[in-house]
Every structure is written in C-alpha cells, then in structure tokens.
C-alpha cells in the first residue's frame, strides 16, 4: 500500500496519508472500543468510590443481561430481526443490481441510480418520519388500499415489527445494491450468454454463474446492512411500537437516561461481538476473505 501511494503521490505525502489513517484508526476506532470494554467490566460507582475497594473488574454488568429475561429476549429479537432485514434487503436489491449492471442501458441505469440516491440527500430522521406518515393508521397507504377495495378497515402497520422492517429495508438499500452492482458489473456478459446458449435457465444461470462471481459484493452488502440494522436507533424508535423495542434503545437508555455507562458498555460490547461473529459467518458462507470484501 505504501509503495503504491509513494509512486502516485511521492514519499512525503504517502507518509502523511498513512499517518492520518493510523491516527484515525487509533483515535476513532481502537481507543473508544478499548475504553468501552474497560467500562463494561467495572461497576457503576459514585465518583468518591472510584479507585476504592469496590472498583474492580467483574462480570456483574454482563450477568445483568442474562438475568433480565426481557432484555435478553429483546437482544435475541434484535439479532434475528437484523438478519431478516438483511435477507429482505438482499431479495429486493439483487434483481435491481442485476438489472442495473446487465439489462438497463447506460441512460436507464443512470436514471435509476439517480432515483435511488436523491432521497438520501434528505436527513435519515426525515426519511424515516415520512414512512411513519405513509404507514400511519389513517395514512396514505391505508387510504389507497381502501380505495382499491383491497382492505375493509385500516391496517396497523406500525403495531409490531412490520413498520421497522419496511423502514430499515428502505434506509439501507444503497448499502446493499451498490456492492452487488459492483460485483455483477465486472462479470463478462458473454458468460451469461454462454450459459443460456448451453440450455441453462435463468435460475441456474444466476446460481452457477452470476452469484459465484458476485459473492464478494453480496457478502459486503450483507455485512454492511446487518451492522447498520443491528445498531440502528432512529428507525425502531420512530416506526416501532412499545412492544417492538430494539436492543439499541435499551443501550441508549442505560447511557443517557439511567446514567449507567458501565452497564450500557457491557450491552454495547455484546452487540459488537455478535456483529463480529456475523461478519465471520458471512465470510465463511460465501468463502471470501477480507481482501475480497475490501475491493
């Protein structure tokens, strides 16, 4: 990496770039995580008790989660729901990415990408709140369905996880579609034509030709979508009902409402471990390495 930067920018600028990257990684990524881990193993004490006999490492903050059945159920529900959001987003984005990469003309692809990107010029909170209006009990979606005669009475889309799922799929669609598009776009179209000429149907062609080539892009999209979904706060807070709380909301409450940073750090660290485990699982399933994902 350094040799490539040196050949392109010169030794001085290459050293500066590498130094900025190292400072950013240490100051913004590594140190905050180390502090969070340290907090998670310490009890929540008064300032006068810090450094005293009670200030020692223990697993009490982690035991709190496993002893609290409500928080534990929300934790597992958040993980399962995040996996569901990832799968739904993949189902929506794969056909779209293939269309953009291999079917659409350059003009059509540019128009579709523009239509995808323009809504994301608006703040995430406003985009999520727009879905709150659309999915409301007396919102435009229910009015349209009633006008078409598809339903007799309004549906409570925001009662449960339905609204959260819809909002998250929409919120993170770009993080799935562009990695898959990049993976499919580099595939030689002649390979698809050859498979079709040899008698393979579209499903078999995708399964044996397109998907194997696009595995790094699919893995990247799944990882990014899962991480964003598992760590989301705004979407479940706006579109979720009281019975569909997200684990991030509990972490937020520990930090900013309960004032217990140690307990919140333990919850956050467990969520981080699950996310790391998901990354390893996806890489194993798709048989890709970090180099493939980083392309």
PDB file of C-alpha atoms in Angstrom:
ATOM      1  CA  UNK A   1       0.000   0.000   0.000  1.00  0.00           C
ATOM      2  CA  UNK A   2       2.790   2.414   0.926  1.00  0.00           C
ATOM      3  CA  UNK A   3       4.640   1.696  -2.326  1.00  0.00           C
ATOM      4  CA  UNK A   4       1.509   2.426  -4.349  1.00  0.00           C
ATOM      5  CA  UNK A   5       0.933   5.716  -2.517  1.00  0.00           C
ATOM      6  CA  UNK A   6       4.605   6.666  -2.854  1.00  0.00           C
ATOM      7  CA  UNK A   7       4.611   6.013  -6.586  1.00  0.00           C
ATOM      8  CA  UNK A   8       1.475   8.087  -7.022  1.00  0.00           C
ATOM      9  CA  UNK A   9       1.926  10.961  -4.573  1.00  0.00           C
ATOM     10  CA  UNK A  10       5.563  10.894  -3.505  1.00  0.00           C
ATOM     11  CA  UNK A  11       7.190   9.771  -0.254  1.00  0.00           C
ATOM     12  CA  UNK A  12       6.237  12.813   1.857  1.00  0.00           C
ATOM     13  CA  UNK A  13       2.548  12.787   1.023  1.00  0.00           C
ATOM     14  CA  UNK A  14       2.405   8.986   1.260  1.00  0.00           C
ATOM     15  CA  UNK A  15       3.791   9.102   4.809  1.00  0.00           C
ATOM     16  CA  UNK A  16       1.261  11.815   5.703  1.00  0.00           C
ATOM     17  CA  UNK A  17      -1.657   9.761   4.356  1.00  0.00           C
ATOM     18  CA  UNK A  18      -0.542   6.630   6.207  1.00  0.00           C
ATOM     19  CA  UNK A  19      -0.052   8.650   9.395  1.00  0.00           C
ATOM     20  CA  UNK A  20      -3.549  10.164   9.175  1.00  0.00           C
ATOM     21  CA  UNK A  21      -5.053   6.711   8.633  1.00  0.00           C
ATOM     22  CA  UNK A  22      -3.205   5.321  11.666  1.00  0.00           C
ATOM     23  CA  UNK A  23      -4.238   8.280  13.857  1.00  0.00           C
ATOM     24  CA  UNK A  24      -7.858   7.922  12.737  1.00  0.00           C
ATOM     25  CA  UNK A  25      -7.890   4.172  13.413  1.00  0.00           C
ATOM     26  CA  UNK A  26      -6.308   4.513  16.837  1.00  0.00           C
ATOM     27  CA  UNK A  27      -8.192   7.621  17.978  1.00  0.00           C
ATOM     28  CA  UNK A  28     -11.624   6.956  16.491  1.00  0.00           C
ATOM     29  CA  UNK A  29     -11.860   3.158  16.377  1.00  0.00           C
ATOM     30  CA  UNK A  30      -9.434   1.307  18.651  1.00  0.00           C
ATOM     31  CA  UNK A  31      -9.280   3.544  21.742  1.00  0.00           C
ATOM     32  CA  UNK A  32     -13.080   4.034  22.052  1.00  0.00           C
ATOM     33  CA  UNK A  33     -13.568   0.264  21.843  1.00  0.00           C
ATOM     34  CA  UNK A  34     -10.854  -0.359  24.452  1.00  0.00           C
ATOM     35  CA  UNK A  35     -12.483   2.190  26.778  1.00  0.00           C
ATOM     36  CA  UNK A  36     -15.892   0.598  26.222  1.00  0.00           C
ATOM     37  CA  UNK A  37     -14.515  -2.832  27.126  1.00  0.00           C
ATOM     38  CA  UNK A  38     -12.843  -1.411  30.234  1.00  0.00           C
ATOM     39  CA  UNK A  39     -16.089   0.288  31.294  1.00  0.00           C
ATOM     40  CA  UNK A  40     -18.079  -2.895  30.747  1.00  0.00           C
ATOM     41  CA  UNK A  41     -16.062  -4.853  33.319  1.00  0.00           C
ATOM     42  CA  UNK A  42     -16.236  -2.183  36.021  1.00  0.00           C
ATOM     43  CA  UNK A  43     -19.187  -1.462  38.360  1.00  0.00           C
ATOM     44  CA  UNK A  44     -21.142   1.760  38.241  1.00  0.00           C
ATOM     45  CA  UNK A  45     -19.771   3.697  41.234  1.00  0.00           C
ATOM     46  CA  UNK A  46     -20.031   7.153  42.693  1.00  0.00           C
ATOM     47  CA  UNK A  47     -17.076   9.459  41.950  1.00  0.00           C
ATOM     48  CA  UNK A  48     -15.873   9.124  45.558  1.00  0.00           C
ATOM     49  CA  UNK A  49     -15.761   5.330  45.245  1.00  0.00           C
ATOM     50  CA  UNK A  50     -13.595   5.243  42.110  1.00  0.00           C
ATOM     51  CA  UNK A  51     -10.253   3.627  42.872  1.00  0.00           C
ATOM     52  CA  UNK A  52     -11.588   2.165  46.113  1.00  0.00           C
ATOM     53  CA  UNK A  53     -12.148  -1.459  47.138  1.00  0.00           C
ATOM     54  CA  UNK A  54     -15.372  -1.686  45.109  1.00  0.00           C
ATOM     55  CA  UNK A  55     -13.647  -0.544  41.912  1.00  0.00           C
ATOM     56  CA  UNK A  56     -12.538  -3.864  40.451  1.00  0.00           C
ATOM     57  CA  UNK A  57     -13.179  -5.903  37.340  1.00  0.00           C
ATOM     58  CA  UNK A  58     -16.140  -8.276  37.361  1.00  0.00           C
ATOM     59  CA  UNK A  59     -18.821  -9.793  35.138  1.00  0.00           C
ATOM     60  CA  UNK A  60     -21.717  -8.203  37.012  1.00  0.00           C
ATOM     61  CA  UNK A  61     -22.746  -5.984  34.083  1.00  0.00           C
ATOM     62  CA  UNK A  62     -22.939  -8.980  31.763  1.00  0.00           C
ATOM     63  CA  UNK A  63     -24.826 -11.025  34.323  1.00  0.00           C
ATOM     64  CA  UNK A  64     -27.448  -8.291  34.413  1.00  0.00           C
ATOM     65  CA  UNK A  65     -28.393  -9.002  30.809  1.00  0.00           C
ATOM     66  CA  UNK A  66     -28.608 -12.762  31.231  1.00  0.00           C
ATOM     67  CA  UNK A  67     -30.623 -12.364  34.436  1.00  0.00           C
ATOM     68  CA  UNK A  68     -33.085  -9.968  32.791  1.00  0.00           C
ATOM     69  CA  UNK A  69     -35.405 -12.060  30.623  1.00  0.00           C
ATOM     70  CA  UNK A  70     -36.998  -9.014  28.970  1.00  0.00           C
ATOM     71  CA  UNK A  71     -33.669  -7.513  27.887  1.00  0.00           C
ATOM     72  CA  UNK A  72     -32.382 -10.927  26.801  1.00  0.00           C
ATOM     73  CA  UNK A  73     -35.445 -11.558  24.637  1.00  0.00           C
ATOM     74  CA  UNK A  74     -35.091  -8.101  23.058  1.00  0.00           C
ATOM     75  CA  UNK A  75     -31.418  -8.852  22.401  1.00  0.00           C
ATOM     76  CA  UNK A  76     -32.173 -12.077  20.521  1.00  0.00           C
ATOM     77  CA  UNK A  77     -35.122 -10.467  18.745  1.00  0.00           C
ATOM     78  CA  UNK A  78     -32.879  -7.650  17.553  1.00  0.00           C
ATOM     79  CA  UNK A  79     -30.334 -10.116  16.147  1.00  0.00           C
ATOM     80  CA  UNK A  80     -32.987 -12.197  14.408  1.00  0.00           C
ATOM     81  CA  UNK A  81     -34.754  -9.119  13.069  1.00  0.00           C
ATOM     82  CA  UNK A  82     -31.465  -7.720  11.768  1.00  0.00           C
ATOM     83  CA  UNK A  83     -30.831 -10.980   9.922  1.00  0.00           C
ATOM     84  CA  UNK A  84     -34.371 -10.773   8.492  1.00  0.00           C
ATOM     85  CA  UNK A  85     -33.786  -7.168   7.377  1.00  0.00           C
ATOM     86  CA  UNK A  86     -30.557  -8.279   5.684  1.00  0.00           C
ATOM     87  CA  UNK A  87     -32.286 -11.121   3.823  1.00  0.00           C
ATOM     88  CA  UNK A  88     -35.198  -8.908   2.751  1.00  0.00           C
ATOM     89  CA  UNK A  89     -32.838  -6.201   1.537  1.00  0.00           C
ATOM     90  CA  UNK A  90     -30.851  -8.805  -0.412  1.00  0.00           C
ATOM     91  CA  UNK A  91     -34.026 -10.128  -2.068  1.00  0.00           C
ATOM     92  CA  UNK A  92     -35.001  -6.605  -3.069  1.00  0.00           C
ATOM     93  CA  UNK A  93     -31.563  -5.436  -4.201  1.00  0.00           C
ATOM     94  CA  UNK A  94     -30.201  -8.436  -6.118  1.00  0.00           C
ATOM     95  CA  UNK A  95     -32.695  -8.185  -9.027  1.00  0.00           C
ATOM     96  CA  UNK A  96     -32.276  -4.412  -9.053  1.00  0.00           C
ATOM     97  CA  UNK A  97     -28.476  -4.672  -9.099  1.00  0.00           C
ATOM     98  CA  UNK A  98     -28.573  -7.234 -11.924  1.00  0.00           C
ATOM     99  CA  UNK A  99     -30.914  -5.023 -13.923  1.00  0.00           C
ATOM    100  CA  UNK A 100     -28.649  -2.004 -13.478  1.00  0.00           C
ATOM    101  CA  UNK A 101     -25.492  -3.958 -14.327  1.00  0.00           C
ATOM    102  CA  UNK A 102     -26.576  -6.189 -17.222  1.00  0.00           C
ATOM    103  CA  UNK A 103     -30.026  -5.253 -18.533  1.00  0.00           C
ATOM    104  CA  UNK A 104     -30.502  -1.496 -18.399  1.00  0.00           C
ATOM    105  CA  UNK A 105     -28.964   0.833 -20.938  1.00  0.00           C
ATOM    106  CA  UNK A 106     -26.430   3.366 -19.588  1.00  0.00           C
ATOM    107  CA  UNK A 107     -29.118   6.056 -19.660  1.00  0.00           C
ATOM    108  CA  UNK A 108     -31.653   3.862 -17.833  1.00  0.00           C
ATOM    109  CA  UNK A 109     -29.054   2.790 -15.270  1.00  0.00           C
ATOM    110  CA  UNK A 110     -28.054   6.402 -14.620  1.00  0.00           C
ATOM    111  CA  UNK A 111     -31.699   7.412 -14.168  1.00  0.00           C
ATOM    112  CA  UNK A 112     -32.382   4.522 -11.757  1.00  0.00           C
ATOM    113  CA  UNK A 113     -29.281   5.324  -9.706  1.00  0.00           C
ATOM    114  CA  UNK A 114     -30.312   8.960  -9.559  1.00  0.00           C
ATOM    115  CA  UNK A 115     -33.767   7.976  -8.312  1.00  0.00           C
ATOM    116  CA  UNK A 116     -32.138   5.780  -5.658  1.00  0.00           C
ATOM    117  CA  UNK A 117     -29.685   8.414  -4.490  1.00  0.00           C
ATOM    118  CA  UNK A 118     -31.842  11.576  -4.468  1.00  0.00           C
ATOM    119  CA  UNK A 119     -33.981  10.547  -1.427  1.00  0.00           C
ATOM    120  CA  UNK A 120     -30.770  10.049   0.545  1.00  0.00           C
ATOM    121  CA  UNK A 121     -29.973  13.732   0.201  1.00  0.00           C
ATOM    122  CA  UNK A 122     -32.569  14.143   2.962  1.00  0.00           C
ATOM    123  CA  UNK A 123     -31.721  13.508   6.610  1.00  0.00           C
ATOM    124  CA  UNK A 124     -32.362   9.934   7.819  1.00  0.00           C
ATOM    125  CA  UNK A 125     -34.729  11.143  10.531  1.00  0.00           C
ATOM    126  CA  UNK A 126     -36.899  12.951   7.979  1.00  0.00           C
ATOM    127  CA  UNK A 127     -36.893   9.945   5.639  1.00  0.00           C
ATOM    128  CA  UNK A 128     -37.903   7.669   8.485  1.00  0.00           C
ATOM    129  CA  UNK A 129     -40.610  10.072   9.621  1.00  0.00           C
ATOM    130  CA  UNK A 130     -42.001  10.099   6.074  1.00  0.00           C
ATOM    131  CA  UNK A 131     -42.511   6.347   6.399  1.00  0.00           C
ATOM    132  CA  UNK A 132     -44.242   6.990   9.716  1.00  0.00           C
ATOM    133  CA  UNK A 133     -46.728   9.198   7.850  1.00  0.00           C
ATOM    134  CA  UNK A 134     -47.142   6.706   4.983  1.00  0.00           C
ATOM    135  CA  UNK A 135     -47.708   3.715   7.288  1.00  0.00           C
ATOM    136  CA  UNK A 136     -49.928   5.527   9.800  1.00  0.00           C
ATOM    137  CA  UNK A 137     -53.335   4.094  10.670  1.00  0.00           C
ATOM    138  CA  UNK A 138     -55.022   6.870   8.698  1.00  0.00           C
ATOM    139  CA  UNK A 139     -52.095   7.420   6.374  1.00  0.00           C
ATOM    140  CA  UNK A 140     -51.982   7.426   2.559  1.00  0.00           C
ATOM    141  CA  UNK A 141     -51.121   3.716   2.233  1.00  0.00           C
ATOM    142  CA  UNK A 142     -54.208   2.585   4.115  1.00  0.00           C
ATOM    143  CA  UNK A 143     -56.307   5.131   2.215  1.00  0.00           C
ATOM    144  CA  UNK A 144     -55.015   3.775  -1.109  1.00  0.00           C
ATOM    145  CA  UNK A 145     -55.649   0.152  -0.142  1.00  0.00           C
ATOM    146  CA  UNK A 146     -59.181   1.004   0.968  1.00  0.00           C
ATOM    147  CA  UNK A 147     -59.831   2.970  -2.220  1.00  0.00           C
ATOM    148  CA  UNK A 148     -58.748  -0.043  -4.279  1.00  0.00           C
ATOM    149  CA  UNK A 149     -61.031  -2.289  -2.246  1.00  0.00           C
ATOM    150  CA  UNK A 150     -58.166  -4.488  -1.024  1.00  0.00           C
ATOM    151  CA  UNK A 151     -58.970  -3.957   2.659  1.00  0.00           C
ATOM    152  CA  UNK A 152     -62.126  -3.074   4.566  1.00  0.00           C
ATOM    153  CA  UNK A 153     -60.533  -1.346   7.536  1.00  0.00           C
ATOM    154  CA  UNK A 154     -57.101   0.254   8.036  1.00  0.00           C
ATOM    155  CA  UNK A 155     -54.156  -1.944   8.977  1.00  0.00           C
ATOM    156  CA  UNK A 156     -51.934  -1.012  11.896  1.00  0.00           C
ATOM    157  CA  UNK A 157     -48.597  -1.263  10.085  1.00  0.00           C
ATOM    158  CA  UNK A 158     -46.802   0.423  12.976  1.00  0.00           C
ATOM    159  CA  UNK A 159     -48.028  -2.129  15.527  1.00  0.00           C
ATOM    160  CA  UNK A 160     -45.156  -4.609  15.761  1.00  0.00           C
ATOM    161  CA  UNK A 161     -42.021  -5.052  13.673  1.00  0.00           C
ATOM    162  CA  UNK A 162     -43.613  -4.595  10.244  1.00  0.00           C
ATOM    163  CA  UNK A 163     -43.030  -0.857  10.023  1.00  0.00           C
ATOM    164  CA  UNK A 164     -39.485  -1.232  11.379  1.00  0.00           C
ATOM    165  CA  UNK A 165     -38.670  -3.855   8.726  1.00  0.00           C
ATOM    166  CA  UNK A 166     -40.006  -1.687   5.901  1.00  0.00           C
ATOM    167  CA  UNK A 167     -38.178   1.384   7.177  1.00  0.00           C
ATOM    168  CA  UNK A 168     -34.864  -0.434   7.546  1.00  0.00           C
ATOM    169  CA  UNK A 169     -35.009  -2.095   4.137  1.00  0.00           C
ATOM    170  CA  UNK A 170     -35.567   1.335   2.629  1.00  0.00           C
ATOM    171  CA  UNK A 171     -32.959   3.049   4.814  1.00  0.00           C
ATOM    172  CA  UNK A 172     -30.152   0.636   3.938  1.00  0.00           C
ATOM    173  CA  UNK A 173     -30.983  -0.277   0.356  1.00  0.00           C
ATOM    174  CA  UNK A 174     -27.994   1.637  -1.063  1.00  0.00           C
ATOM    175  CA  UNK A 175     -25.572  -0.248   1.177  1.00  0.00           C
ATOM    176  CA  UNK A 176     -26.743  -3.497  -0.408  1.00  0.00           C
ATOM    177  CA  UNK A 177     -27.417  -2.581  -4.024  1.00  0.00           C
ATOM    178  CA  UNK A 178     -24.115  -0.841  -4.846  1.00  0.00           C
ATOM    179  CA  UNK A 179     -21.749  -3.612  -3.625  1.00  0.00           C
ATOM    180  CA  UNK A 180     -23.798  -6.204  -5.519  1.00  0.00           C
ATOM    181  CA  UNK A 181     -23.895  -3.966  -8.583  1.00  0.00           C
ATOM    182  CA  UNK A 182     -20.105  -3.609  -8.486  1.00  0.00           C
ATOM    183  CA  UNK A 183     -19.756  -7.382  -8.268  1.00  0.00           C
ATOM    184  CA  UNK A 184     -22.116  -8.148 -11.141  1.00  0.00           C
ATOM    185  CA  UNK A 185     -20.955  -5.290 -13.362  1.00  0.00           C
ATOM    186  CA  UNK A 186     -17.454  -6.786 -13.634  1.00  0.00           C
ATOM    187  CA  UNK A 187     -18.848 -10.102 -14.914  1.00  0.00           C
ATOM    188  CA  UNK A 188     -18.327 -10.693 -18.639  1.00  0.00           C
ATOM    189  CA  UNK A 189     -21.777 -10.771 -20.247  1.00  0.00           C
ATOM    190  CA  UNK A 190     -20.549 -13.481 -22.623  1.00  0.00           C
ATOM    191  CA  UNK A 191     -20.501 -15.921 -19.707  1.00  0.00           C
ATOM    192  CA  UNK A 192     -24.202 -15.328 -19.136  1.00  0.00           C
ATOM    193  CA  UNK A 193     -24.925 -15.728 -22.861  1.00  0.00           C
ATOM    194  CA  UNK A 194     -22.871 -18.936 -22.962  1.00  0.00           C
ATOM    195  CA  UNK A 195     -24.794 -20.414 -20.048  1.00  0.00           C
ATOM    196  CA  UNK A 196     -28.094 -19.534 -21.694  1.00  0.00           C
ATOM    197  CA  UNK A 197     -26.978 -20.961 -25.056  1.00  0.00           C
ATOM    198  CA  UNK A 198     -25.999 -24.217 -23.359  1.00  0.00           C
ATOM    199  CA  UNK A 199     -29.556 -24.597 -22.076  1.00  0.00           C
ATOM    200  CA  UNK A 200     -29.314 -23.226 -18.537  1.00  0.00           C
ATOM    201  CA  UNK A 201     -32.421 -21.472 -17.277  1.00  0.00           C
ATOM    202  CA  UNK A 202     -32.290 -18.078 -15.624  1.00  0.00           C
ATOM    203  CA  UNK A 203     -32.307 -19.522 -12.090  1.00  0.00           C
ATOM    204  CA  UNK A 204     -29.476 -21.941 -12.889  1.00  0.00           C
ATOM    205  CA  UNK A 205     -27.532 -19.195 -14.683  1.00  0.00           C
ATOM    206  CA  UNK A 206     -27.720 -16.935 -11.673  1.00  0.00           C
ATOM    207  CA  UNK A 207     -26.906 -19.761  -9.261  1.00  0.00           C
ATOM    208  CA  UNK A 208     -23.922 -21.122 -11.189  1.00  0.00           C
ATOM    209  CA  UNK A 209     -22.552 -18.039 -12.965  1.00  0.00           C
ATOM    210  CA  UNK A 210     -23.715 -14.673 -11.606  1.00  0.00           C
ATOM    211  CA  UNK A 211     -23.887 -15.304  -7.857  1.00  0.00           C
ATOM    212  CA  UNK A 212     -20.453 -17.028  -7.595  1.00  0.00           C
ATOM    213  CA  UNK A 213     -18.882 -14.053  -9.369  1.00  0.00           C
ATOM    214  CA  UNK A 214     -20.760 -11.513  -7.225  1.00  0.00           C
ATOM    215  CA  UNK A 215     -20.082 -13.257  -3.886  1.00  0.00           C
ATOM    216  CA  UNK A 216     -17.730 -10.549  -2.546  1.00  0.00           C
ATOM    217  CA  UNK A 217     -20.307  -7.859  -3.326  1.00  0.00           C
ATOM    218  CA  UNK A 218     -23.144  -9.870  -1.795  1.00  0.00           C
ATOM    219  CA  UNK A 219     -21.059 -10.547   1.329  1.00  0.00           C
ATOM    220  CA  UNK A 220     -20.149  -6.865   1.644  1.00  0.00           C
ATOM    221  CA  UNK A 221     -23.770  -5.788   1.268  1.00  0.00           C
ATOM    222  CA  UNK A 222     -24.987  -8.317   3.843  1.00  0.00           C
ATOM    223  CA  UNK A 223     -22.320  -7.288   6.349  1.00  0.00           C
ATOM    224  CA  UNK A 224     -22.993  -3.567   5.978  1.00  0.00           C
ATOM    225  CA  UNK A 225     -26.765  -3.981   6.123  1.00  0.00           C
ATOM    226  CA  UNK A 226     -26.663  -6.240   9.188  1.00  0.00           C
ATOM    227  CA  UNK A 227     -24.282  -3.944  11.057  1.00  0.00           C
ATOM    228  CA  UNK A 228     -26.441  -0.893  10.322  1.00  0.00           C
ATOM    229  CA  UNK A 229     -29.675  -2.695  11.190  1.00  0.00           C
ATOM    230  CA  UNK A 230     -28.355  -4.143  14.454  1.00  0.00           C
ATOM    231  CA  UNK A 231     -27.022  -0.736  15.501  1.00  0.00           C
ATOM    232  CA  UNK A 232     -29.980   1.320  14.320  1.00  0.00           C
ATOM    233  CA  UNK A 233     -31.752   3.604  16.779  1.00  0.00           C
ATOM    234  CA  UNK A 234     -33.771   6.131  14.791  1.00  0.00           C
ATOM    235  CA  UNK A 235     -35.805   3.672  12.704  1.00  0.00           C
ATOM    236  CA  UNK A 236     -37.092   1.449  15.545  1.00  0.00           C
ATOM    237  CA  UNK A 237     -37.625   4.499  17.750  1.00  0.00           C
ATOM    238  CA  UNK A 238     -39.890   6.169  15.156  1.00  0.00           C
ATOM    239  CA  UNK A 239     -41.537   3.189  13.443  1.00  0.00           C
ATOM    240  CA  UNK A 240     -41.646   0.671  16.282  1.00  0.00           C
ATOM    241  CA  UNK A 241     -44.363   0.158  18.839  1.00  0.00           C
ATOM    242  CA  UNK A 242     -43.722  -0.163  22.594  1.00  0.00           C
ATOM    243  CA  UNK A 243     -43.745  -3.937  22.146  1.00  0.00           C
ATOM    244  CA  UNK A 244     -41.107  -3.902  19.389  1.00  0.00           C
ATOM    245  CA  UNK A 245     -38.185  -2.254  21.154  1.00  0.00           C
ATOM    246  CA  UNK A 246     -34.712  -2.614  19.665  1.00  0.00           C
ATOM    247  CA  UNK A 247     -31.653  -3.518  21.737  1.00  0.00           C
ATOM    248  CA  UNK A 248     -30.023  -0.206  20.814  1.00  0.00           C
ATOM    249  CA  UNK A 249     -32.863   1.595  22.571  1.00  0.00           C
ATOM    250  CA  UNK A 250     -32.000  -0.230  25.789  1.00  0.00           C
ATOM    251  CA  UNK A 251     -28.330   0.690  25.365  1.00  0.00           C
ATOM    252  CA  UNK A 252     -29.358   4.317  24.832  1.00  0.00           C
ATOM    253  CA  UNK A 253     -31.464   4.222  27.993  1.00  0.00           C
ATOM    254  CA  UNK A 254     -28.582   2.844  30.062  1.00  0.00           C
ATOM    255  CA  UNK A 255     -26.221   5.565  28.838  1.00  0.00           C
ATOM    256  CA  UNK A 256     -28.374   8.678  28.705  1.00  0.00           C
ATOM    257  CA  UNK A 257     -31.421   8.034  30.896  1.00  0.00           C
ATOM    258  CA  UNK A 258     -30.122   5.616  33.520  1.00  0.00           C
ATOM    259  CA  UNK A 259     -26.689   7.227  33.650  1.00  0.00           C
ATOM    260  CA  UNK A 260     -25.085   3.772  33.922  1.00  0.00           C
ATOM    261  CA  UNK A 261     -22.339   3.879  31.313  1.00  0.00           C
ATOM    262  CA  UNK A 262     -20.781   0.663  32.588  1.00  0.00           C
ATOM    263  CA  UNK A 263     -23.970  -1.326  32.027  1.00  0.00           C
ATOM    264  CA  UNK A 264     -24.521   0.313  28.661  1.00  0.00           C
ATOM    265  CA  UNK A 265     -20.945  -0.500  27.655  1.00  0.00           C
ATOM    266  CA  UNK A 266     -21.481  -4.168  28.516  1.00  0.00           C
ATOM    267  CA  UNK A 267     -24.639  -4.315  26.414  1.00  0.00           C
ATOM    268  CA  UNK A 268     -22.898  -2.488  23.550  1.00  0.00           C
ATOM    269  CA  UNK A 269     -19.886  -4.814  23.690  1.00  0.00           C
ATOM    270  CA  UNK A 270     -22.101  -7.903  23.483  1.00  0.00           C
ATOM    271  CA  UNK A 271     -23.809  -6.422  20.428  1.00  0.00           C
ATOM    272  CA  UNK A 272     -20.369  -5.743  18.911  1.00  0.00           C
ATOM    273  CA  UNK A 273     -19.339  -9.376  19.493  1.00  0.00           C
ATOM    274  CA  UNK A 274     -22.468 -10.597  17.726  1.00  0.00           C
ATOM    275  CA  UNK A 275     -21.736  -8.305  14.777  1.00  0.00           C
ATOM    276  CA  UNK A 276     -18.168  -9.594  14.543  1.00  0.00           C
ATOM    277  CA  UNK A 277     -19.481 -13.161  14.671  1.00  0.00           C
ATOM    278  CA  UNK A 278     -21.928 -12.356  11.859  1.00  0.00           C
ATOM    279  CA  UNK A 279     -19.090 -10.981   9.730  1.00  0.00           C
ATOM    280  CA  UNK A 280     -17.079 -14.166  10.261  1.00  0.00           C
ATOM    281  CA  UNK A 281     -20.131 -16.302   9.454  1.00  0.00           C
ATOM    282  CA  UNK A 282     -20.881 -14.434   6.215  1.00  0.00           C
ATOM    283  CA  UNK A 283     -17.255 -14.673   5.132  1.00  0.00           C
ATOM    284  CA  UNK A 284     -17.318 -18.409   5.798  1.00  0.00           C
ATOM    285  CA  UNK A 285     -20.622 -18.966   3.980  1.00  0.00           C
ATOM    286  CA  UNK A 286     -19.529 -17.017   0.895  1.00  0.00           C
ATOM    287  CA  UNK A 287     -15.927 -18.253   1.177  1.00  0.00           C
ATOM    288  CA  UNK A 288     -14.446 -14.781   0.824  1.00  0.00           C
ATOM    289  CA  UNK A 289     -11.632 -13.046   2.657  1.00  0.00           C
ATOM    290  CA  UNK A 290     -11.142  -9.504   3.879  1.00  0.00           C
ATOM    291  CA  UNK A 291      -9.242  -8.718   0.693  1.00  0.00           C
ATOM    292  CA  UNK A 292     -12.222  -9.756  -1.437  1.00  0.00           C
ATOM    293  CA  UNK A 293     -14.625  -7.638   0.614  1.00  0.00           C
ATOM    294  CA  UNK A 294     -12.323  -4.607   0.562  1.00  0.00           C
ATOM    295  CA  UNK A 295     -12.127  -4.481  -3.251  1.00  0.00           C
TER     296      UNK A 295
END
